[in-house]
Coordinates of C-alpha atoms in Angstrom, one line a residue:
Chain A
M782 CA 3.5 -6.6 26.7
N783 CA 4.4 -8.9 23.9
S784 CA 7.6 -7.5 22.6
A785 CA 6.8 -8.7 19.0
M786 CA 3.9 -6.5 18.8
P787 CA 3.5 -3.0 17.6
F788 CA 2.2 -0.2 19.6
E789 CA -1.3 0.0 17.9
W790 CA -1.7 -3.9 18.3
I791 CA -1.0 -3.8 21.9
L792 CA -3.5 -0.9 22.6
A793 CA -6.1 -2.6 20.2
I794 CA -5.9 -5.6 22.0
R795 CA -6.2 -4.2 25.4
F796 CA -8.8 -2.1 24.6
M797 CA -11.0 -5.1 23.1
R798 CA -10.2 -7.4 26.0
Q799 CA -11.4 -4.8 28.5
A800 CA -14.7 -4.1 26.7
R801 CA -15.1 -7.8 27.0
M802 CA -18.9 -8.0 26.6
Q803 CA -19.1 -5.6 23.7
T804 CA -16.1 -7.5 21.9
L805 CA -17.8 -10.9 22.5
L806 CA -21.2 -9.7 21.4
I807 CA -20.2 -8.3 18.0
M808 CA -17.7 -11.0 17.3
A809 CA -20.7 -13.5 17.7
G810 CA -22.7 -11.5 15.5
V811 CA -19.9 -11.4 13.0
A812 CA -19.5 -15.2 13.3
L813 CA -23.1 -15.8 12.8
G814 CA -23.2 -13.8 9.7
V815 CA -20.2 -15.6 8.3
S816 CA -21.4 -18.9 9.2
V817 CA -24.6 -18.1 7.4
I818 CA -22.7 -17.0 4.3
V819 CA -20.3 -20.1 4.3
F820 CA -23.2 -22.4 4.8
I821 CA -25.4 -21.0 2.2
S822 CA -22.7 -20.6 -0.2
A823 CA -21.5 -24.3 0.1
L824 CA -25.1 -25.3 -0.1
I825 CA -25.9 -23.4 -3.4
S826 CA -22.6 -24.3 -4.9
G827 CA -22.9 -27.9 -3.9
L828 CA -26.7 -27.7 -5.3
Q829 CA -25.4 -26.1 -8.6
T830 CA -22.6 -28.4 -9.1
N831 CA -25.0 -31.4 -8.8
L832 CA -27.5 -29.8 -11.1
F833 CA -24.7 -29.1 -13.6
K834 CA -23.4 -32.7 -13.3
R835 CA -26.8 -34.1 -13.8
T836 CA -27.5 -31.9 -16.7
L837 CA -24.2 -32.3 -18.7
D838 CA -23.5 -36.2 -17.8
F839 CA -26.1 -37.1 -20.0
Q840 CA -26.2 -34.8 -22.8
A841 CA -23.5 -33.5 -25.1
Q842 CA -22.6 -29.8 -24.8
I843 CA -22.9 -29.1 -28.4
I844 CA -24.8 -31.1 -31.1
I845 CA -24.3 -30.4 -34.6
L846 CA -27.3 -31.3 -37.0
P847 CA -28.3 -31.1 -40.6
P848 CA -30.1 -27.8 -41.5
K849 CA -33.8 -28.0 -41.3
E850 CA -35.5 -28.7 -44.7
I851 CA -37.8 -25.8 -45.6
S852 CA -40.7 -25.5 -48.0
R853 CA -39.6 -23.9 -51.3
P854 CA -42.9 -22.9 -53.2
L855 CA -42.7 -22.6 -56.8
H856 CA -42.8 -19.4 -58.4
Q857 CA -44.4 -18.7 -62.0
A858 CA -41.7 -18.0 -64.6
G859 CA -42.0 -14.4 -65.6
D860 CA -43.8 -12.4 -63.0
G861 CA -42.7 -14.6 -60.0
A862 CA -46.1 -15.0 -58.7
M863 CA -46.3 -18.0 -56.1
L864 CA -48.2 -20.9 -57.7
A865 CA -49.1 -22.5 -54.3
T866 CA -51.5 -20.5 -52.1
L867 CA -51.0 -22.4 -49.0
V868 CA -47.4 -23.5 -47.7
Q869 CA -46.9 -25.9 -45.1
P870 CA -43.8 -26.5 -43.2
R871 CA -42.0 -29.6 -44.4
A872 CA -42.2 -32.7 -42.2
Q873 CA -38.4 -33.4 -41.4
R874 CA -37.4 -36.7 -42.7
L875 CA -34.2 -38.5 -41.3
Q876 CA -31.2 -37.1 -43.2
S877 CA -27.5 -37.1 -42.6
V878 CA -25.1 -34.4 -41.7
D879 CA -23.6 -33.5 -45.0
Q880 CA -20.0 -34.2 -45.1
W881 CA -19.8 -35.4 -41.6
Q882 CA -16.5 -37.1 -41.6
T883 CA -14.8 -33.6 -42.5
V884 CA -16.9 -31.9 -40.2
L885 CA -15.9 -34.2 -37.4
A886 CA -12.2 -34.0 -38.2
Q887 CA -12.6 -30.4 -38.4
V888 CA -14.5 -29.8 -35.2
A889 CA -12.3 -32.5 -33.3
K890 CA -9.3 -30.3 -34.2
M891 CA -10.7 -27.1 -32.6
D892 CA -9.3 -25.5 -29.7
G893 CA -11.2 -26.4 -26.4
V894 CA -12.9 -29.3 -27.8
S895 CA -12.3 -32.6 -25.8
V896 CA -14.5 -35.0 -27.7
A897 CA -16.4 -35.1 -30.8
A898 CA -18.7 -38.1 -31.7
P899 CA -20.7 -39.3 -34.5
V900 CA -24.4 -40.4 -33.7
V901 CA -27.2 -41.9 -35.6
S902 CA -30.6 -41.7 -33.8
G903 CA -34.0 -42.7 -35.2
A904 CA -37.1 -44.7 -34.0
G905 CA -37.5 -48.4 -33.9
F906 CA -39.5 -51.2 -32.2
I907 CA -38.4 -54.2 -30.3
V908 CA -40.3 -57.2 -30.7
R909 CA -40.4 -60.3 -28.4
G910 CA -43.2 -62.8 -28.7
E911 CA -46.4 -60.8 -28.3
A912 CA -44.7 -57.7 -26.8
N913 CA -44.0 -54.8 -29.1
K914 CA -42.2 -51.7 -27.8
A915 CA -41.3 -48.5 -29.3
V916 CA -37.9 -47.4 -28.6
G917 CA -35.5 -44.5 -29.6
L918 CA -32.4 -45.8 -31.3
T919 CA -29.1 -44.3 -30.6
G920 CA -26.2 -45.6 -32.9
I921 CA -22.8 -44.8 -31.2
E922 CA -19.2 -45.4 -31.6
P923 CA -18.5 -46.7 -28.0
E924 CA -14.8 -45.4 -28.1
T925 CA -15.8 -41.8 -28.6
Y926 CA -19.4 -41.8 -27.3
L927 CA -18.6 -43.1 -23.8
K928 CA -16.1 -40.1 -23.5
L929 CA -19.0 -37.8 -24.3
I930 CA -21.8 -39.3 -22.0
A931 CA -21.2 -41.0 -18.6
L932 CA -23.0 -44.1 -19.8
N933 CA -20.4 -46.4 -18.4
S934 CA -21.3 -45.1 -14.8
K935 CA -24.8 -46.1 -15.1
I936 CA -24.3 -49.6 -16.4
I937 CA -25.5 -51.9 -13.8
A938 CA -25.1 -55.2 -15.7
G939 CA -22.8 -56.2 -18.4
T940 CA -20.6 -53.4 -20.3
A941 CA -21.0 -50.6 -22.4
N942 CA -18.6 -51.6 -25.0
I943 CA -20.8 -52.7 -27.8
T944 CA -19.9 -54.2 -31.2
G945 CA -22.2 -54.5 -34.4
T946 CA -24.2 -57.4 -33.1
D947 CA -24.8 -56.0 -29.4
M948 CA -27.1 -53.6 -28.0
L949 CA -27.7 -51.8 -24.5
V950 CA -31.0 -51.4 -23.1
G951 CA -32.7 -49.6 -19.9
L952 CA -33.7 -51.3 -16.9
D953 CA -37.3 -50.9 -17.2
L954 CA -37.3 -52.1 -20.6
A955 CA -35.3 -55.2 -19.7
K956 CA -37.8 -55.9 -16.7
D957 CA -41.0 -55.2 -19.2
L958 CA -39.5 -57.8 -21.7
G959 CA -38.1 -60.1 -19.3
V960 CA -34.6 -60.1 -20.6
W961 CA -31.2 -59.6 -19.0
T962 CA -27.8 -59.5 -20.4
G963 CA -26.8 -62.2 -22.9
D964 CA -30.6 -62.6 -24.2
K965 CA -31.4 -61.5 -27.8
L966 CA -34.0 -59.2 -29.0
N967 CA -35.5 -58.5 -32.4
L968 CA -35.1 -54.8 -33.7
Q969 CA -37.3 -53.4 -36.4
T970 CA -37.6 -50.0 -38.0
A971 CA -40.3 -48.3 -40.0
S972 CA -38.0 -48.2 -43.0
G973 CA -38.0 -52.1 -43.1
G974 CA -34.6 -52.8 -41.5
T975 CA -34.5 -55.7 -39.0
A976 CA -31.7 -57.1 -36.9
T977 CA -31.4 -59.5 -34.0
L978 CA -28.9 -58.2 -31.4
S979 CA -27.7 -59.4 -28.2
I980 CA -28.2 -57.4 -24.8
R981 CA -24.5 -56.6 -23.7
G982 CA -25.3 -54.3 -21.0
I983 CA -28.3 -52.8 -18.9
F984 CA -28.1 -49.2 -17.8
D985 CA -30.3 -47.3 -15.2
Y986 CA -30.5 -43.6 -15.6
G987 CA -32.7 -43.3 -12.7
N988 CA -35.6 -42.2 -14.8
S989 CA -38.1 -44.7 -16.0
G990 CA -38.9 -42.8 -19.3
M991 CA -35.5 -43.1 -20.2
N992 CA -34.9 -46.4 -18.9
S993 CA -37.9 -47.9 -20.9
R994 CA -37.3 -46.1 -24.2
S995 CA -33.7 -45.7 -24.8
V996 CA -31.7 -48.2 -26.7
Y997 CA -28.1 -48.0 -27.5
I998 CA -26.6 -49.9 -30.7
A999 CA -23.5 -49.6 -32.7
L1000 CA -23.2 -47.1 -35.4
R1001 CA -22.9 -49.2 -38.4
T1002 CA -25.9 -51.2 -37.2
A1003 CA -28.1 -48.1 -36.8
Q1004 CA -26.9 -46.9 -40.3
S1005 CA -28.2 -50.0 -41.9
L1006 CA -31.3 -50.3 -39.8
L1007 CA -32.3 -46.7 -40.3
D1008 CA -31.4 -46.8 -43.9
L1009 CA -28.8 -44.1 -43.7
A1010 CA -25.9 -45.9 -45.1
G1011 CA -22.5 -44.2 -44.5
G1012 CA -24.5 -41.2 -42.9
V1013 CA -24.9 -39.8 -39.2
T1014 CA -27.8 -37.9 -37.9
S1015 CA -25.7 -35.6 -35.8
V1016 CA -22.0 -35.0 -34.5
E1017 CA -22.1 -34.5 -30.8
V1018 CA -19.3 -32.4 -29.1
N1019 CA -17.9 -31.8 -25.5
L1020 CA -15.6 -29.0 -24.4
D1021 CA -13.0 -28.4 -21.9
A1022 CA -15.0 -25.6 -20.4
P1023 CA -18.8 -26.1 -20.8
F1024 CA -19.5 -22.5 -20.3
T1025 CA -17.9 -21.6 -23.7
A1026 CA -20.4 -23.8 -25.4
E1027 CA -22.6 -21.0 -26.8
T1028 CA -19.8 -19.2 -28.6
V1029 CA -18.0 -22.3 -29.8
A1030 CA -21.3 -23.6 -31.3
Q1031 CA -21.6 -20.3 -33.1
T1032 CA -18.2 -20.6 -34.4
I1033 CA -19.0 -24.1 -35.7
Q1034 CA -22.2 -22.8 -37.3
A1035 CA -20.5 -20.1 -39.1
Q1036 CA -17.9 -22.4 -40.3
T1037 CA -20.0 -25.3 -41.5
G1038 CA -23.4 -23.8 -42.3
L1039 CA -25.0 -26.5 -40.2
K1040 CA -27.5 -26.2 -37.5
V1041 CA -25.5 -26.2 -34.3
D1042 CA -27.3 -26.3 -30.8
S1043 CA -25.5 -25.6 -27.5
W1044 CA -26.6 -27.0 -24.2
I1045 CA -26.7 -23.3 -22.9
A1046 CA -29.3 -22.5 -25.7
T1047 CA -31.3 -25.6 -25.3
N1048 CA -31.1 -25.5 -21.3
A1049 CA -32.1 -21.8 -20.9
Q1050 CA -34.4 -22.4 -18.1
F1051 CA -31.7 -24.4 -16.3
F1052 CA -29.4 -21.3 -16.7
S1053 CA -32.0 -18.7 -15.4
A1054 CA -32.5 -21.2 -12.4
L1055 CA -28.6 -21.2 -11.6
E1056 CA -28.6 -17.3 -12.1
A1057 CA -31.4 -16.7 -9.9
Q1058 CA -29.8 -19.0 -7.1
S1059 CA -26.4 -17.1 -7.7
M1060 CA -28.3 -13.9 -7.4
S1061 CA -30.1 -14.6 -4.2
N1062 CA -26.9 -15.8 -2.7
T1063 CA -25.3 -12.6 -3.5
V1064 CA -28.1 -10.6 -1.9
I1065 CA -27.8 -12.5 1.1
R1066 CA -24.1 -12.0 1.3
F1067 CA -24.6 -8.3 0.6
F1068 CA -27.1 -7.8 3.4
V1069 CA -25.2 -10.2 6.0
G1070 CA -22.1 -8.0 5.2
L1071 CA -23.9 -4.8 5.6
T1072 CA -25.6 -6.0 8.8
A1073 CA -22.0 -7.0 10.3
A1074 CA -20.6 -3.8 9.1
L1075 CA -23.2 -1.6 10.8
G1076 CA -22.7 -3.7 14.0
I1077 CA -19.0 -3.2 14.0
A1078 CA -19.3 0.4 13.2
S1079 CA -21.9 1.0 15.9
V1080 CA -19.8 -0.9 18.5
L1081 CA -16.6 1.2 17.5
V1082 CA -18.8 4.4 17.7
V1083 CA -19.8 3.9 21.2
S1084 CA -16.0 2.7 22.0
V1085 CA -14.6 6.1 20.7
V1086 CA -17.0 7.9 23.0
Q1087 CA -16.2 5.6 26.1
K1088 CA -12.3 5.9 25.2
S1089 CA -12.3 9.6 24.4
K1090 CA -10.4 10.5 27.6
A1091 CA -8.0 7.6 27.0
I1092 CA -7.6 9.0 23.4
G1093 CA -6.8 12.5 24.7
I1094 CA -4.3 11.1 27.2
L1095 CA -2.6 9.3 24.4
R1096 CA -2.5 12.2 22.2
A1097 CA -1.1 14.5 25.0
T1098 CA 1.5 11.9 25.6
G1099 CA 2.8 11.8 22.1
T1100 CA 0.5 9.4 20.3
S1101 CA -0.3 10.9 16.6
R1102 CA -3.3 10.9 14.8
Q1103 CA -2.3 8.4 12.4
Q1104 CA -1.6 5.9 15.4
I1105 CA -5.1 6.5 16.9
L1106 CA -6.6 5.9 13.3
R1107 CA -4.8 2.5 13.0
L1108 CA -5.9 1.7 16.5
F1109 CA -9.4 1.9 15.7
L1110 CA -9.2 0.4 12.1
L1111 CA -7.2 -2.6 13.6
Q1112 CA -10.0 -2.9 16.1
G1113 CA -12.5 -2.9 13.2
A1114 CA -10.1 -5.6 11.2
L1115 CA -9.7 -7.9 14.2
T1116 CA -13.3 -7.9 15.0
G1117 CA -13.8 -8.8 11.3
L1118 CA -11.1 -11.4 11.2
I1119 CA -11.7 -13.3 14.3
G1120 CA -15.5 -13.2 14.0
S1121 CA -15.1 -14.6 10.6
L1122 CA -12.9 -17.4 11.5
L1123 CA -15.2 -18.4 14.3
G1124 CA -18.2 -18.1 11.7
A1125 CA -16.2 -20.2 9.3
F1126 CA -15.9 -22.8 11.8
V1127 CA -19.5 -22.6 13.0
G1128 CA -20.6 -22.7 9.3
W1129 CA -18.5 -25.8 8.7
L1130 CA -20.3 -27.5 11.8
F1131 CA -23.7 -26.6 10.1
L1132 CA -22.6 -28.2 7.0
I1133 CA -21.4 -31.4 8.7
A1134 CA -24.8 -31.3 10.5
W1135 CA -26.6 -30.8 7.1
R1136 CA -24.6 -33.9 5.5
N1137 CA -26.0 -36.0 8.5
I1138 CA -29.8 -34.7 8.2
A1139 CA -30.3 -34.2 4.4
I1140 CA -29.9 -37.8 3.3
N1141 CA -32.0 -39.6 0.8
A1142 CA -34.0 -42.9 2.0
D1143 CA -31.3 -45.0 0.9
G1144 CA -28.6 -43.2 3.2
T1145 CA -26.9 -41.6 0.4
Q1146 CA -26.7 -37.8 0.4
L1147 CA -29.3 -35.6 -1.0
F1148 CA -26.8 -33.8 -2.9
P1149 CA -23.1 -33.7 -2.2
I1150 CA -21.9 -30.4 -0.7
T1151 CA -18.5 -28.9 -1.8
F1152 CA -16.1 -27.9 0.9
D1153 CA -14.2 -25.4 -0.8
P1154 CA -11.2 -24.4 1.7
M1155 CA -10.9 -21.1 -0.5
L1156 CA -14.5 -20.2 0.7
F1157 CA -13.1 -19.8 4.3
V1158 CA -10.0 -17.8 3.0
Y1159 CA -12.6 -15.5 1.1
A1160 CA -14.8 -15.2 4.1
A1161 CA -11.9 -14.2 6.4
V1162 CA -10.3 -11.6 4.0
G1163 CA -14.1 -10.3 3.1
A1164 CA -14.8 -9.9 6.6
T1165 CA -11.5 -8.3 7.5
L1166 CA -12.1 -5.7 4.8
V1167 CA -15.6 -5.2 5.9
G1168 CA -14.4 -4.7 9.4
I1169 CA -11.8 -2.1 8.2
L1170 CA -14.4 -0.4 6.2
A1171 CA -16.8 -0.3 9.3
A1172 CA -14.1 1.0 11.3
L1173 CA -13.4 3.9 9.1
F1174 CA -15.8 6.4 10.3
P1175 CA -15.2 5.9 13.9
A1176 CA -11.6 5.7 13.5
L1177 CA -11.7 9.1 11.8
Q1178 CA -13.9 10.6 14.6
A1179 CA -11.1 9.2 17.1
A1180 CA -8.3 10.7 15.2
R1181 CA -10.1 14.1 15.0
L1182 CA -10.8 14.2 18.6
D1183 CA -9.7 17.5 20.1
P1184 CA -7.1 16.2 23.0
A1185 CA -7.8 19.3 25.1
V1186 CA -11.6 18.8 24.9
A1187 CA -11.2 14.9 25.2
I1188 CA -9.3 15.4 28.5
R1189 CA -11.5 18.0 30.1
G1190 CA -14.3 15.7 29.1
Chain B
M360 CA 15.3 14.2 25.3
A361 CA 15.3 17.7 26.9
D362 CA 16.9 20.4 24.8
F363 CA 19.3 22.1 27.5
N364 CA 18.4 25.6 26.1
A365 CA 18.4 28.0 28.8
I366 CA 14.9 29.1 28.1
T367 CA 12.3 26.3 28.3
L368 CA 9.4 28.3 27.5
Q369 CA 8.8 31.7 25.9
L370 CA 5.2 33.2 25.3
K371 CA 5.1 36.2 23.1
G372 CA 1.8 38.3 22.9
I373 CA -0.4 35.1 23.3
R374 CA -3.9 35.6 22.6
K375 CA -6.8 32.9 22.4
A376 CA -10.3 33.6 21.4
Y377 CA -13.2 31.2 21.0
N378 CA -16.1 31.3 18.6
I379 CA -14.3 33.5 16.1
G380 CA -16.6 35.4 13.8
L381 CA -19.7 34.5 15.7
P382 CA -21.6 37.0 18.1
A383 CA -20.5 34.8 20.8
E384 CA -16.8 35.6 20.0
T385 CA -14.9 35.7 23.3
E386 CA -11.3 36.4 24.0
V387 CA -10.0 34.4 26.9
L388 CA -6.4 35.4 26.9
H389 CA -5.4 38.9 25.9
G390 CA -1.8 39.0 25.1
L391 CA 0.3 37.2 27.4
D392 CA 4.4 37.5 27.7
L393 CA 5.8 34.7 29.9
T394 CA 9.3 33.2 29.9
I395 CA 10.1 30.2 32.1
E396 CA 13.8 29.1 32.3
R397 CA 15.4 25.8 32.5
G398 CA 14.6 24.2 35.7
E399 CA 12.2 26.7 37.1
F400 CA 9.5 25.4 39.3
V401 CA 6.6 27.7 38.7
A402 CA 2.9 27.9 40.2
L403 CA 0.2 29.0 38.1
I404 CA -2.8 30.5 40.1
G405 CA -5.9 32.3 39.5
P406 CA -9.7 32.1 40.1
S407 CA -11.8 29.8 37.9
G408 CA -12.4 31.3 34.3
S409 CA -9.3 33.2 34.5
G410 CA -7.7 31.3 31.5
K411 CA -5.5 29.0 33.3
S412 CA -6.7 25.7 31.6
T413 CA -6.7 27.4 28.1
L414 CA -3.2 28.7 28.8
L415 CA -1.9 25.0 29.9
N416 CA -3.5 23.7 26.6
L417 CA -1.7 26.3 24.5
I418 CA 1.6 25.6 26.2
G419 CA 1.1 21.8 26.0
L420 CA 0.5 22.1 22.2
L421 CA -2.9 20.7 22.5
D422 CA -4.5 24.0 21.1
K423 CA -3.2 26.8 19.0
P424 CA -3.1 30.5 19.9
T425 CA -5.2 32.9 18.0
A426 CA -2.2 35.3 18.0
G427 CA 1.1 35.5 19.2
E428 CA 4.3 33.2 19.2
L429 CA 4.8 30.1 21.6
L430 CA 8.3 28.8 21.7
I431 CA 9.4 25.6 23.4
T432 CA 13.0 25.4 24.1
G433 CA 13.5 28.0 21.6
Q434 CA 11.5 26.6 18.8
P435 CA 8.6 28.4 17.4
T436 CA 5.5 26.3 17.2
T437 CA 2.6 28.1 15.8
Q438 CA 3.4 27.3 12.3
L439 CA 3.9 23.7 13.1
Q440 CA 1.7 20.9 11.4
D441 CA 0.0 18.4 13.7
R442 CA 2.5 15.8 13.0
E443 CA 5.4 18.0 14.2
L444 CA 3.4 19.3 17.0
T445 CA 2.9 15.7 18.1
L446 CA 6.6 14.9 17.7
L447 CA 7.6 18.1 19.7
R448 CA 4.9 17.4 22.5
A449 CA 6.3 14.0 23.0
K450 CA 9.7 14.7 23.4
A451 CA 9.7 18.0 25.1
I452 CA 6.3 18.2 27.4
G453 CA 5.1 15.7 30.1
F454 CA 1.7 16.0 31.4
V455 CA 0.1 15.5 34.7
F456 CA -3.7 15.7 34.9
Q457 CA -6.0 16.1 37.7
F458 CA -8.4 13.2 36.8
H459 CA -8.3 10.0 34.6
N460 CA -4.5 10.3 34.0
L461 CA -3.9 6.5 33.3
L462 CA -5.2 3.9 30.9
P463 CA -6.9 1.7 33.2
E464 CA -6.3 -1.4 30.8
F465 CA -2.5 -1.2 31.6
T466 CA -0.4 -1.8 34.5
A467 CA 1.2 1.0 36.2
L468 CA 4.4 0.1 34.6
E469 CA 3.0 -0.2 31.1
N470 CA 1.3 3.3 31.5
V471 CA 4.7 4.7 32.2
M472 CA 6.0 3.0 29.0
L473 CA 3.2 4.2 26.7
P474 CA 4.9 7.4 25.7
L475 CA 8.2 5.7 24.8
L476 CA 6.0 3.0 22.9
A477 CA 4.2 5.6 21.1
A478 CA 7.4 7.2 19.8
R479 CA 9.2 4.1 19.0
G480 CA 6.6 1.6 17.8
R481 CA 7.6 -1.5 19.7
P482 CA 8.3 -2.4 23.4
D483 CA 11.9 -3.4 24.0
E484 CA 14.0 -4.3 27.1
A485 CA 15.4 -0.6 27.4
M486 CA 12.0 0.9 27.6
R487 CA 10.9 -1.6 30.3
L488 CA 14.1 -0.7 32.3
R489 CA 13.6 3.0 32.1
A490 CA 10.0 2.6 33.1
A491 CA 11.0 0.4 35.9
E492 CA 13.6 3.0 37.0
L493 CA 11.1 5.6 37.1
I494 CA 8.5 3.6 38.8
E495 CA 11.2 3.0 41.5
Q496 CA 12.0 6.8 41.7
V497 CA 8.3 7.6 42.4
G498 CA 8.2 4.8 45.2
L499 CA 5.8 2.3 43.3
T500 CA 8.2 -0.6 42.9
D501 CA 5.7 -2.7 44.7
V502 CA 2.6 -1.9 42.7
G503 CA 4.2 -1.5 39.3
K504 CA 2.5 -4.9 37.9
H505 CA -0.8 -3.7 39.2
L506 CA -3.5 -2.5 36.8
S507 CA -3.7 1.3 37.2
N508 CA -7.3 1.0 38.3
D509 CA -6.4 -1.0 41.5
L510 CA -4.0 1.9 42.7
S511 CA -5.0 4.7 44.9
G512 CA -5.4 8.2 43.8
G513 CA -2.0 9.3 45.2
Q514 CA -0.3 6.1 43.6
Q515 CA -2.2 7.0 40.2
Q516 CA -0.8 10.5 40.3
R517 CA 2.7 9.2 41.0
V518 CA 2.5 6.8 37.9
A519 CA 1.3 9.9 36.0
I520 CA 4.4 11.8 37.2
A521 CA 6.7 8.9 36.2
R522 CA 5.0 8.9 32.7
A523 CA 5.4 12.5 32.4
L524 CA 9.2 12.2 33.1
V525 CA 9.7 9.1 31.0
M526 CA 10.8 11.1 27.6
Q527 CA 13.0 13.4 29.9
P528 CA 11.1 16.5 28.8
A529 CA 12.3 20.0 29.2
L530 CA 8.9 21.1 30.8
V531 CA 6.2 19.2 32.8
L532 CA 2.6 20.6 32.8
A533 CA 0.7 19.6 35.9
D534 CA -3.0 20.7 36.0
E535 CA -4.3 20.5 39.7
P536 CA -2.0 17.2 40.1
T537 CA -3.2 17.2 43.9
G538 CA -6.7 18.4 43.5
N539 CA -8.2 15.0 43.8
L540 CA -6.1 14.0 46.9
D541 CA -6.4 14.2 50.6
T542 CA -3.9 16.6 52.5
K543 CA -1.1 14.0 53.1
A544 CA -1.2 12.2 49.7
A545 CA -1.1 15.8 48.1
D546 CA 2.0 16.6 50.2
N547 CA 3.6 13.4 49.1
V548 CA 2.9 13.9 45.5
F549 CA 4.1 17.7 45.7
D550 CA 7.3 16.4 47.5
L551 CA 7.9 14.2 44.6
L552 CA 7.6 16.8 42.2
R553 CA 9.9 18.9 44.0
R554 CA 12.4 16.2 44.3
V555 CA 12.2 15.3 40.6
N556 CA 12.9 19.1 39.8
E557 CA 15.7 19.4 42.0
A558 CA 17.4 16.2 40.6
S559 CA 16.9 17.4 37.0
D560 CA 16.9 20.4 34.7
T561 CA 13.2 19.8 34.0
S562 CA 11.1 22.8 34.5
F563 CA 7.5 22.6 36.1
L564 CA 4.6 24.8 35.4
I565 CA 1.8 23.7 38.1
V566 CA -1.6 24.8 38.0
T567 CA -3.2 24.9 41.5
H568 CA -6.0 26.3 43.6
D569 CA -4.3 25.5 46.6
P570 CA -2.4 28.5 48.0
R571 CA -0.4 26.3 50.4
L572 CA 1.1 24.3 47.5
A573 CA 1.7 27.6 45.6
Q574 CA 3.8 29.0 48.5
R575 CA 6.0 26.0 47.9
C576 CA 6.9 26.9 44.5
D577 CA 9.9 29.1 43.3
R578 CA 7.9 31.5 41.3
I579 CA 4.1 32.1 41.3
I580 CA 2.2 33.5 38.4
E581 CA -1.3 34.8 38.9
L582 CA -3.8 34.9 36.1
V583 CA -6.8 37.1 36.3
D584 CA -9.2 37.6 33.6
G585 CA -7.0 36.3 30.9
R586 CA -4.0 38.8 32.0
I587 CA -1.0 38.0 34.1
D588 CA -2.0 40.0 37.3
S589 CA 1.2 39.1 39.2
D590 CA 4.6 37.2 38.5
K591 CA 6.8 37.2 41.5
A592 CA 9.6 35.1 42.8
N593 CA 8.9 33.3 46.0
R594 CA 11.2 32.2 48.8
V595 CA 10.5 28.8 49.8
S596 CA 10.7 28.4 53.4
P597 CA 12.0 25.1 54.6
P598 CA 9.1 23.0 55.7

């Protein structure tokens, strides 16, 4: 007997060791359950982190826009009757955010805001020889905008640091036009603006639509091309905590009276997908936990019956009800703990196997799986608690056993 | 530790009924009075169904009487809670049963240690020495390290006796301690009980069917239909 170990531990371990087959089977069951939980949790959290990153890397969390222009029908003086019988919604022209410098300064100072950047966007054409491409122009200040959007990481040639005479184009557009960094392109807009800019960098978003239609130019160049001198079409904002975007957006809206969109509102579908994943993960965890608990409980119920004579003898020789109760709770806890440690290890092996199987054609991972060591701690703590809860009923049964009846058997 | 009160056990008007309030209510013990003094070696005999086992369970504090008072070393017990009963049982009473006396998961030595372990929580060297001493006393030094299942019936009963003595109880209750053994092993076990009794102040109450063994006790109590039919001193003739 190990002298460091308390009475109940010595008994619990001997009992479990003696009922070897029972112990191994139930531990294998718990281990399997825990490995499924570990694997699925890591998979889903990896998937979510990845989706989240993909979504937020290329869009601002909050976009401040000028309020939509609405039709204001004339009313007759006097009785107020409407003069127009048919009111159409107004076409939205390009307009600037009113007092944007003040809004920008105000928002940049708000708690939780990591970066705010002014943006001018509008439509334009690129003309080269006979080719003529319609593009979306985005005028940016590189020093703020590059903190907002992970554009730098997508540059495959040149640099994203543009000045007034530079532009960034997508890979597909560059290929279509047969140009590369250093070449010059002529840019025109519907309002009559025209400029010849040199390609400073090529980006690849991994999406041919974006690669063939997005063009980045300097903020001032965009202002003059789009006839929006001194104005910006939006102020874009990122936060330290992306999930607070909706509340922050509402605060900004209340303070400025402008139209403020958060990524949470504009990506409602994305969120319901995340929610559905999380929920299915919770359901899986619940049922796996329940199954493990029922397994542990049934093994212990059988064990209490098998050990009833031993319990009677222990009680007759001075073992208290509390000690018997602890003895069986401990068996449940140990089954949960050891099973979960085994399960966490097996789950980890599954994850390594998954990393080697689920790869893209080019050898990169389909999506990176997050190895959160805390997941293993949670699994161990959770399974131990489940074990104790599962052992509660059999342990009470054992503690209540009448020793006189148990010994007589 | 034994309490060296001159009276080990006292029963006053002990009654025990089962199925109280039901049509099947039956009284098994009908008001027993009994005193066992320190160091007595008593046989409890009687036909099956006479209430011997019920009485033994009551005396062993494994069950509670319906009426009457039961004193162990002078301490009244009927008002005690389960926790106090367990403590009193642990220090004042040792058990030797007929079957399944030992925990098969443990060695002979460890089985002897169990009551000490339950009382003190963790094993220590003093416990081990005490258990080894008792194992030696019952003549099992050679097999002390064996799992109890590997021992013969007689050896198992010797281990059970060692375990019953480990807390130095005032009273040892033995329920057919030799009922399971052949004559030779039964004699050996019985001799051991006698020797231990002679060497200590511990009283013994031995339930037996075997008149031969009863004749080797100092006092024979016969229980018939839940009443003490006879209670007489017995002169033990030297073997």
